[in-house]
PDB file of C-alpha atoms in Angstrom:
ATOM      1  CA  LEU A   1     -10.653  40.155 -63.158  1.00  0.00           C
ATOM      2  CA  MET A   2      -9.417  37.022 -61.619  1.00  0.00           C
ATOM      3  CA  VAL A   3      -5.858  35.556 -62.486  1.00  0.00           C
ATOM      4  CA  SER A   4      -5.280  32.667 -61.404  1.00  0.00           C
ATOM      5  CA  PHE A   5      -1.590  30.774 -61.366  1.00  0.00           C
ATOM      6  CA  VAL A   6      -0.104  27.330 -60.937  1.00  0.00           C
ATOM      7  CA  ALA A   7       2.192  26.590 -58.908  1.00  0.00           C
ATOM      8  CA  LEU A   8       4.948  24.518 -61.690  1.00  0.00           C
ATOM      9  CA  ALA A   9       6.538  21.381 -60.493  1.00  0.00           C
ATOM     10  CA  GLN A  10      10.326  21.693 -61.610  1.00  0.00           C
ATOM     11  CA  ALA A  11      11.876  19.394 -64.025  1.00  0.00           C
ATOM     12  CA  PRO A  12      14.521  17.433 -62.292  1.00  0.00           C
ATOM     13  CA  ALA A  13      18.050  18.096 -62.859  1.00  0.00           C
ATOM     14  CA  LYS A  14      21.122  15.912 -64.174  1.00  0.00           C
ATOM     15  CA  GLY A  15      23.482  14.081 -62.215  1.00  0.00           C
ATOM     16  CA  LYS A  16      21.223  14.350 -58.965  1.00  0.00           C
ATOM     17  CA  TYR A  17      18.938  12.217 -56.766  1.00  0.00           C
ATOM     18  CA  TYR A  18      15.053  12.490 -56.734  1.00  0.00           C
ATOM     19  CA  ARG A  19      12.232  10.730 -55.037  1.00  0.00           C
ATOM     20  CA  ILE A  20       9.040  10.737 -57.934  1.00  0.00           C
ATOM     21  CA  VAL A  21       6.311  11.302 -56.562  1.00  0.00           C
ATOM     22  CA  ASN A  22       2.525  10.486 -57.708  1.00  0.00           C
ATOM     23  CA  ALA A  23       0.069  13.331 -57.982  1.00  0.00           C
ATOM     24  CA  ARG A  24      -3.071  11.599 -57.598  1.00  0.00           C
ATOM     25  CA  TYR A  25      -2.205   8.678 -55.029  1.00  0.00           C
ATOM     26  CA  ASN A  26       0.774  10.679 -53.510  1.00  0.00           C
ATOM     27  CA  LYS A  27       2.883   7.317 -53.689  1.00  0.00           C
ATOM     28  CA  VAL A  28       6.347   7.099 -54.635  1.00  0.00           C
ATOM     29  CA  MET A  29       7.591   5.307 -57.688  1.00  0.00           C
ATOM     30  CA  LYS A  30       9.799   2.576 -56.798  1.00  0.00           C
ATOM     31  CA  GLU A  31      11.416  -0.574 -58.480  1.00  0.00           C
ATOM     32  CA  ASN A  32      10.367  -4.022 -56.802  1.00  0.00           C
ATOM     33  CA  TRP A  33      14.120  -5.554 -57.268  1.00  0.00           C
ATOM     34  CA  GLY A  34      12.966  -9.131 -57.554  1.00  0.00           C
ATOM     35  CA  SER A  35      10.487  -8.880 -60.764  1.00  0.00           C
ATOM     36  CA  GLN A  36      11.844  -5.738 -61.660  1.00  0.00           C
ATOM     37  CA  ASP A  37       8.603  -4.214 -62.246  1.00  0.00           C
ATOM     38  CA  VAL A  38       7.936  -0.801 -61.379  1.00  0.00           C
ATOM     39  CA  THR A  39       5.708   0.288 -58.203  1.00  0.00           C
ATOM     40  CA  CYS A  40       3.975   3.428 -56.026  1.00  0.00           C
ATOM     41  CA  ASN A  41       4.167   2.739 -52.624  1.00  0.00           C
ATOM     42  CA  SER A  42       4.332   4.781 -49.482  1.00  0.00           C
ATOM     43  CA  LEU A  43       6.801   6.354 -48.449  1.00  0.00           C
ATOM     44  CA  ASP A  44       9.389   4.964 -46.875  1.00  0.00           C
ATOM     45  CA  ASN A  45      13.151   7.445 -45.858  1.00  0.00           C
ATOM     46  CA  GLU A  46      14.976   4.178 -45.786  1.00  0.00           C
ATOM     47  CA  ASP A  47      13.852   2.528 -48.632  1.00  0.00           C
ATOM     48  CA  TYR A  48      16.517   3.398 -51.263  1.00  0.00           C
ATOM     49  CA  ALA A  49      14.855   1.269 -54.597  1.00  0.00           C
ATOM     50  CA  GLN A  50      12.558   4.582 -53.792  1.00  0.00           C
ATOM     51  CA  ILE A  51      15.216   6.898 -55.395  1.00  0.00           C
ATOM     52  CA  TRP A  52      15.918   7.476 -59.048  1.00  0.00           C
ATOM     53  CA  MET A  53      19.321   9.241 -60.747  1.00  0.00           C
ATOM     54  CA  TYR A  54      18.295  11.642 -63.031  1.00  0.00           C
ATOM     55  CA  THR A  55      21.245   9.888 -65.117  1.00  0.00           C
ATOM     56  CA  THR A  56      23.695  12.791 -67.482  1.00  0.00           C
ATOM     57  CA  THR A  57      22.383  10.887 -70.472  1.00  0.00           C
ATOM     58  CA  GLY A  58      18.726  11.187 -69.796  1.00  0.00           C
ATOM     59  CA  GLY A  59      18.002   8.280 -67.800  1.00  0.00           C
ATOM     60  CA  LEU A  60      16.430   7.319 -64.932  1.00  0.00           C
ATOM     61  CA  GLN A  61      18.290   4.966 -62.774  1.00  0.00           C
ATOM     62  CA  ASN A  62      17.491   3.249 -59.673  1.00  0.00           C
ATOM     63  CA  VAL A  63      20.068   4.268 -56.631  1.00  0.00           C
ATOM     64  CA  TYR A  64      19.446   0.987 -54.849  1.00  0.00           C
ATOM     65  CA  THR A  65      19.736  -1.549 -58.147  1.00  0.00           C
ATOM     66  CA  GLY A  66      21.710   0.898 -60.522  1.00  0.00           C
ATOM     67  CA  ARG A  67      18.870  -0.055 -63.143  1.00  0.00           C
ATOM     68  CA  TYR A  68      17.131   1.979 -65.874  1.00  0.00           C
ATOM     69  CA  LEU A  69      13.619   2.374 -66.735  1.00  0.00           C
ATOM     70  CA  GLN A  70      12.758   0.697 -70.031  1.00  0.00           C
ATOM     71  CA  ASN A  71      10.248   1.738 -72.397  1.00  0.00           C
ATOM     72  CA  GLN A  72       7.012   0.229 -72.150  1.00  0.00           C
ATOM     73  CA  PRO A  73       4.899   0.228 -75.531  1.00  0.00           C
ATOM     74  CA  ASN A  74       1.714  -1.835 -74.563  1.00  0.00           C
ATOM     75  CA  THR A  75      -0.816   0.022 -73.145  1.00  0.00           C
ATOM     76  CA  SER A  76      -1.216  -0.655 -68.815  1.00  0.00           C
ATOM     77  CA  THR A  77       1.535  -3.023 -69.119  1.00  0.00           C
ATOM     78  CA  THR A  78       3.512  -2.384 -66.055  1.00  0.00           C
ATOM     79  CA  PHE A  79       7.178  -0.178 -66.877  1.00  0.00           C
ATOM     80  CA  LYS A  80      10.130  -2.080 -65.624  1.00  0.00           C
ATOM     81  CA  THR A  81      14.108  -1.813 -65.235  1.00  0.00           C
ATOM     82  CA  GLY A  82      16.718  -3.006 -66.891  1.00  0.00           C
ATOM     83  CA  GLN A  83      20.920  -2.879 -67.901  1.00  0.00           C
ATOM     84  CA  ALA A  84      21.047  -0.042 -70.637  1.00  0.00           C
ATOM     85  CA  SER A  85      19.495   3.687 -69.755  1.00  0.00           C
ATOM     86  CA  VAL A  86      16.600   4.926 -72.278  1.00  0.00           C
ATOM     87  CA  ALA A  87      16.072   8.319 -72.567  1.00  0.00           C
ATOM     88  CA  VAL A  88      13.347  10.116 -70.024  1.00  0.00           C
ATOM     89  CA  SER A  89      11.283  13.167 -70.746  1.00  0.00           C
ATOM     90  CA  PHE A  90       9.392  15.624 -68.743  1.00  0.00           C
ATOM     91  CA  THR A  91       6.625  18.111 -69.389  1.00  0.00           C
ATOM     92  CA  THR A  92       4.687  20.266 -67.684  1.00  0.00           C
ATOM     93  CA  GLN A  93       1.381  19.656 -67.072  1.00  0.00           C
ATOM     94  CA  SER A  94      -1.951  21.626 -66.743  1.00  0.00           C
ATOM     95  CA  ASP A  95      -1.337  21.450 -63.022  1.00  0.00           C
ATOM     96  CA  GLY A  96       2.243  22.321 -62.890  1.00  0.00           C
ATOM     97  CA  HIS A  97       3.271  18.748 -62.124  1.00  0.00           C
ATOM     98  CA  LEU A  98       4.867  16.936 -64.458  1.00  0.00           C
ATOM     99  CA  GLY A  99       4.154  14.318 -67.115  1.00  0.00           C
ATOM    100  CA  ILE A 100       7.041  11.740 -67.563  1.00  0.00           C
ATOM    101  CA  ASN A 101       7.773  10.505 -70.629  1.00  0.00           C
ATOM    102  CA  VAL A 102       9.507   7.043 -71.948  1.00  0.00           C
ATOM    103  CA  SER A 103      10.046   7.030 -75.791  1.00  0.00           C
ATOM    104  CA  GLY A 104       6.752   9.317 -76.261  1.00  0.00           C
ATOM    105  CA  ASN A 105       5.077   6.534 -73.827  1.00  0.00           C
ATOM    106  CA  GLN A 106       3.870   7.889 -70.434  1.00  0.00           C
ATOM    107  CA  LEU A 107       4.127   6.713 -67.260  1.00  0.00           C
ATOM    108  CA  HIS A 108       0.627   6.331 -64.884  1.00  0.00           C
ATOM    109  CA  CYS A 109       0.435   5.049 -61.482  1.00  0.00           C
ATOM    110  CA  ASP A 110      -2.721   2.524 -61.450  1.00  0.00           C
ATOM    111  CA  ALA A 111      -5.431   1.807 -58.843  1.00  0.00           C
ATOM    112  CA  ALA A 112      -3.335  -1.561 -58.333  1.00  0.00           C
ATOM    113  CA  SER A 113       0.234   1.163 -57.176  1.00  0.00           C
ATOM    114  CA  ASN A 114       1.586  -0.459 -60.517  1.00  0.00           C
ATOM    115  CA  VAL A 115       3.331   2.326 -62.965  1.00  0.00           C
ATOM    116  CA  VAL A 116       1.960   1.175 -66.476  1.00  0.00           C
ATOM    117  CA  ARG A 117       2.335   3.124 -69.529  1.00  0.00           C
ATOM    118  CA  TRP A 118      -1.113   5.079 -70.130  1.00  0.00           C
ATOM    119  CA  ASN A 119      -1.180   8.478 -72.525  1.00  0.00           C
ATOM    120  CA  ASP A 120      -3.505  10.340 -70.810  1.00  0.00           C
ATOM    121  CA  ASN A 121      -2.114  13.768 -70.115  1.00  0.00           C
ATOM    122  CA  GLY A 122      -5.526  15.247 -68.564  1.00  0.00           C
ATOM    123  CA  ASN A 123      -5.775  12.197 -65.672  1.00  0.00           C
ATOM    124  CA  GLU A 124      -4.045  13.331 -62.450  1.00  0.00           C
ATOM    125  CA  ALA A 125      -2.843   9.690 -62.186  1.00  0.00           C
ATOM    126  CA  ASN A 126      -0.356  10.531 -64.726  1.00  0.00           C
ATOM    127  CA  HIS A 127       0.835  13.464 -63.341  1.00  0.00           C
ATOM    128  CA  TRP A 128       4.206  13.615 -60.991  1.00  0.00           C
ATOM    129  CA  THR A 129       6.672  15.890 -58.819  1.00  0.00           C
ATOM    130  CA  VAL A 130      10.314  14.958 -58.200  1.00  0.00           C
ATOM    131  CA  LYS A 131      11.845  15.897 -54.726  1.00  0.00           C
ATOM    132  CA  GLU A 132      15.291  15.898 -54.043  1.00  0.00           C
ATOM    133  CA  VAL A 133      17.072  13.752 -52.081  1.00  0.00           C
ATOM    134  CA  SER A 134      20.976  14.426 -50.895  1.00  0.00           C
ATOM    135  CA  LEU A 135      23.014  11.336 -50.962  1.00  0.00           C
ATOM    136  CA  THR A 136      26.841  11.237 -50.636  1.00  0.00           C
ATOM    137  CA  ALA A 137      28.604   8.599 -53.075  1.00  0.00           C
ATOM    138  CA  ASP A 138      29.470   6.784 -50.433  1.00  0.00           C
ATOM    139  CA  GLU A 139      25.543   5.890 -49.326  1.00  0.00           C
ATOM    140  CA  VAL A 140      24.908   5.019 -52.620  1.00  0.00           C
ATOM    141  CA  LYS A 141      27.894   2.405 -53.008  1.00  0.00           C
ATOM    142  CA  ALA A 142      26.635   0.986 -49.685  1.00  0.00           C
ATOM    143  CA  ALA A 143      23.049   1.434 -51.379  1.00  0.00           C
ATOM    144  CA  ARG A 144      24.318  -1.082 -54.038  1.00  0.00           C
ATOM    145  CA  GLU A 145      26.281  -3.174 -51.961  1.00  0.00           C
ATOM    146  CA  GLU A 146      23.686  -4.013 -49.783  1.00  0.00           C
ATOM    147  CA  PHE A 147      21.865  -4.624 -52.909  1.00  0.00           C
ATOM    148  CA  GLN A 148      23.444  -7.020 -54.260  1.00  0.00           C
ATOM    149  CA  ASN A 149      24.566  -9.008 -50.851  1.00  0.00           C
ATOM    150  CA  PHE A 150      20.668  -9.670 -50.679  1.00  0.00           C
ATOM    151  CA  LEU A 151      20.974 -11.001 -54.181  1.00  0.00           C
ATOM    152  CA  ASP A 152      23.760 -13.142 -53.801  1.00  0.00           C
ATOM    153  CA  LEU A 153      21.972 -14.505 -50.737  1.00  0.00           C
ATOM    154  CA  THR A 154      19.060 -15.318 -52.480  1.00  0.00           C
ATOM    155  CA  LYS A 155      20.637 -16.210 -55.618  1.00  0.00           C
ATOM    156  CA  ASN A 156      22.904 -19.318 -53.841  1.00  0.00           C
ATOM    157  CA  SER A 157      20.122 -19.814 -50.773  1.00  0.00           C
ATOM    158  CA  SER A 158      20.386 -23.731 -51.605  1.00  0.00           C
ATOM    159  CA  ALA A 159      24.187 -23.948 -51.274  1.00  0.00           C
ATOM    160  CA  TYR A 160      23.314 -22.203 -47.606  1.00  0.00           C
ATOM    161  CA  THR A 161      20.490 -24.976 -46.745  1.00  0.00           C
ATOM    162  CA  GLU A 162      23.351 -27.893 -47.737  1.00  0.00           C
ATOM    163  CA  LYS A 163      26.024 -26.648 -45.938  1.00  0.00           C
ATOM    164  CA  LEU A 164      23.232 -26.267 -42.629  1.00  0.00           C
ATOM    165  CA  LEU A 165      22.267 -29.344 -43.285  1.00  0.00           C
ATOM    166  CA  VAL A 166      26.138 -30.738 -42.106  1.00  0.00           C
ATOM    167  CA  PHE A 167      24.839 -29.155 -38.704  1.00  0.00           C
ATOM    168  CA  PHE A 168      20.640 -29.897 -37.657  1.00  0.00           C
ATOM    169  CA  THR A 169      19.126 -33.152 -38.937  1.00  0.00           C
ATOM    170  CA  ASN A 170      16.106 -31.431 -38.892  1.00  0.00           C
ATOM    171  CA  GLU A 171      15.224 -28.230 -41.410  1.00  0.00           C
ATOM    172  CA  LEU A 172      12.235 -26.429 -39.580  1.00  0.00           C
ATOM    173  CA  CYS A 173      15.194 -26.206 -36.650  1.00  0.00           C
TER     174      CYS A 173
END
């Protein structure tokens, strides 16, 4: 008699920080802050947009932007982030990895590295693991301040350009 065991992935605990890694591509889920699209990217230990908090209300909040993973009811369409917390649930797949569901819609890392809705428990690109990350409140605060400062710079770029024209007559300098 041969018995095999599947190591079960641990579902995240509320109030903790995680990198969410796709089982098929070994890429980390991240928010692209400009478009608010959720994608899968190579691990970057310096990128706070790759870290998510599983909130006490059951949502996934991006550490860098403070925005939450939103529901995506349309198949093959990229998940986005927004201001409201939306409940996320985790299920254990047959291979021991986790399935991540937002309002019953499964997260799937597609071949183009977008996190899209694709309801297929058997597809390895629908399977995820969560890896806990230790962060202090100060680190989270600094990441959000960095994001806000960068956002302010991009929103006010024309004002900065106008001020620089006082000192430079050639914009290429």
